[in-house]
PDB file of C-alpha atoms in Angstrom:
ATOM      1  CA  MET A   1      48.188  -2.888  40.572  1.00  0.00           C
ATOM      2  CA  ASP A   2      47.603  -6.327  38.966  1.00  0.00           C
ATOM      3  CA  ILE A   3      44.146  -6.481  39.764  1.00  0.00           C
ATOM      4  CA  ALA A   4      43.217  -2.634  39.215  1.00  0.00           C
ATOM      5  CA  VAL A   5      44.737  -3.096  35.189  1.00  0.00           C
ATOM      6  CA  GLY A   6      41.807  -6.593  35.505  1.00  0.00           C
ATOM      7  CA  TRP A   7      39.223  -4.169  36.991  1.00  0.00           C
ATOM      8  CA  ILE A   8      39.470  -1.690  34.539  1.00  0.00           C
ATOM      9  CA  GLY A   9      39.319  -4.461  32.274  1.00  0.00           C
ATOM     10  CA  ALA A  10      36.593  -6.374  33.174  1.00  0.00           C
ATOM     11  CA  ILE A  11      34.324  -2.557  33.376  1.00  0.00           C
ATOM     12  CA  SER A  12      35.160  -1.395  30.418  1.00  0.00           C
ATOM     13  CA  ALA A  13      34.535  -5.095  28.440  1.00  0.00           C
ATOM     14  CA  GLY A  14      31.699  -4.434  30.252  1.00  0.00           C
ATOM     15  CA  GLY A  15      30.226  -1.494  29.692  1.00  0.00           C
ATOM     16  CA  GLY A  16      31.454  -1.644  25.717  1.00  0.00           C
ATOM     17  CA  ALA A  17      28.528  -5.131  25.881  1.00  0.00           C
ATOM     18  CA  ALA A  18      26.254  -2.616  27.343  1.00  0.00           C
ATOM     19  CA  ILE A  19      26.418   0.036  24.526  1.00  0.00           C
ATOM     20  CA  GLY A  20      27.168  -2.262  22.260  1.00  0.00           C
ATOM     21  CA  GLY A  21      23.246  -3.871  22.926  1.00  0.00           C
ATOM     22  CA  ALA A  22      21.942  -0.908  22.995  1.00  0.00           C
ATOM     23  CA  VAL A  23      23.107   0.572  19.709  1.00  0.00           C
ATOM     24  CA  THR A  24      21.931  -2.937  17.983  1.00  0.00           C
ATOM     25  CA  LEU A  25      18.432  -2.896  20.420  1.00  0.00           C
ATOM     26  CA  LEU A  26      17.792   1.044  19.405  1.00  0.00           C
ATOM     27  CA  ALA A  27      18.991  -0.391  15.202  1.00  0.00           C
ATOM     28  CA  ASN A  28      16.113  -2.849  15.384  1.00  0.00           C
ATOM     29  CA  ILE A  29      13.428  -0.709  17.471  1.00  0.00           C
ATOM     30  CA  GLN A  30      14.185   1.812  14.050  1.00  0.00           C
ATOM     31  CA  THR A  31      14.393  -0.962  11.685  1.00  0.00           C
ATOM     32  CA  ASN A  32      11.176  -2.795  12.286  1.00  0.00           C
ATOM     33  CA  ARG A  33       9.563   0.832  12.644  1.00  0.00           C
ATOM     34  CA  ALA A  34      10.826   1.794   9.562  1.00  0.00           C
ATOM     35  CA  ALA A  35       9.452  -1.612   8.453  1.00  0.00           C
ATOM     36  CA  LYS A  36       5.931  -1.203   9.781  1.00  0.00           C
ATOM     37  CA  LYS A  37       5.600   2.209   8.596  1.00  0.00           C
ATOM     38  CA  GLN A  38       6.192   0.771   5.187  1.00  0.00           C
ATOM     39  CA  ARG A  39       3.780  -2.746   5.205  1.00  0.00           C
ATOM     40  CA  GLU A  40       1.151  -0.003   6.336  1.00  0.00           C
ATOM     41  CA  GLN A  41       1.914   2.478   2.989  1.00  0.00           C
ATOM     42  CA  GLU A  42       1.766  -1.159   1.029  1.00  0.00           C
ATOM     43  CA  ARG A  43      -1.693  -1.620   2.604  1.00  0.00           C
ATOM     44  CA  GLU A  44      -3.007   2.353   1.665  1.00  0.00           C
ATOM     45  CA  HIS A  45      -1.472   1.666  -1.576  1.00  0.00           C
ATOM     46  CA  ALA A  46      -3.113  -1.367  -2.024  1.00  0.00           C
ATOM     47  CA  VAL A  47      -6.280  -0.379  -1.300  1.00  0.00           C
ATOM     48  CA  THR A  48      -6.187   2.518  -3.088  1.00  0.00           C
ATOM     49  CA  ASP A  49      -5.067   0.849  -6.156  1.00  0.00           C
ATOM     50  CA  ARG A  50      -8.827  -1.529  -5.415  1.00  0.00           C
ATOM     51  CA  GLN A  51     -10.949   1.387  -5.610  1.00  0.00           C
ATOM     52  CA  PHE A  52      -9.254   2.764  -9.244  1.00  0.00           C
ATOM     53  CA  ASN A  53      -9.718  -0.487 -10.297  1.00  0.00           C
ATOM     54  CA  SER A  54     -13.446  -0.600  -8.948  1.00  0.00           C
ATOM     55  CA  GLN A  55     -14.091   2.810 -10.124  1.00  0.00           C
ATOM     56  CA  VAL A  56     -12.900   1.953 -13.674  1.00  0.00           C
ATOM     57  CA  ALA A  57     -14.370  -1.115 -14.209  1.00  0.00           C
ATOM     58  CA  PHE A  58     -17.767   0.114 -12.893  1.00  0.00           C
ATOM     59  CA  LEU A  59     -17.266   3.182 -16.056  1.00  0.00           C
ATOM     60  CA  ASP A  60     -15.978   0.670 -18.691  1.00  0.00           C
ATOM     61  CA  ALA A  61     -19.698  -1.089 -17.770  1.00  0.00           C
ATOM     62  CA  ALA A  62     -21.830   1.820 -17.620  1.00  0.00           C
ATOM     63  CA  ASN A  63     -19.370   3.509 -20.783  1.00  0.00           C
ATOM     64  CA  GLU A  64     -20.575  -0.443 -23.266  1.00  0.00           C
ATOM     65  CA  LEU A  65     -24.101   0.249 -21.811  1.00  0.00           C
ATOM     66  CA  THR A  66     -24.399   3.415 -22.998  1.00  0.00           C
ATOM     67  CA  GLU A  67     -22.937   2.674 -26.293  1.00  0.00           C
ATOM     68  CA  LYS A  68     -25.628  -0.627 -26.284  1.00  0.00           C
ATOM     69  CA  ILE A  69     -28.818   1.880 -25.945  1.00  0.00           C
ATOM     70  CA  ARG A  70     -27.741   4.202 -28.057  1.00  0.00           C
ATOM     71  CA  GLN A  71     -27.305   1.889 -31.293  1.00  0.00           C
ATOM     72  CA  HIS A  72     -30.772  -0.525 -29.644  1.00  0.00           C
ATOM     73  CA  TRP A  73     -32.301   3.193 -30.165  1.00  0.00           C
ATOM     74  CA  GLY A  74     -30.407   4.050 -33.381  1.00  0.00           C
ATOM     75  CA  SER A  75     -32.034   0.471 -34.021  1.00  0.00           C
ATOM     76  CA  LEU A  76     -35.311   1.776 -33.463  1.00  0.00           C
ATOM     77  CA  LEU A  77     -35.379   4.368 -35.213  1.00  0.00           C
ATOM     78  CA  ASP A  78     -34.408   3.195 -38.525  1.00  0.00           C
ATOM     79  CA  ASP A  79     -37.407   1.038 -37.882  1.00  0.00           C
ATOM     80  CA  ASP A  80     -40.033   3.174 -37.729  1.00  0.00           C
ATOM     81  CA  ALA A  81     -38.545   5.187 -40.525  1.00  0.00           C
ATOM     82  CA  ASP A  82     -39.622   2.104 -42.707  1.00  0.00           C
TER      83      ASP A  82
END
């Protein structure tokens, strides 16, 4: 009877360790997948931000150029009036 109790304890401990290890492994896999997905989203967001900033810079430069052309055109028309 003592031997049977020992075997039951050993099997229970081994089973508990196996279950615990499997749960830990699955949790680590899930955490790694979530972290990878988050990194991908952050990269995508960074690319979108860079594109947006480039477009804003282009539009600012185009507006500045347009304003300079208008000023120059206005000065040319004023010179012609004299």
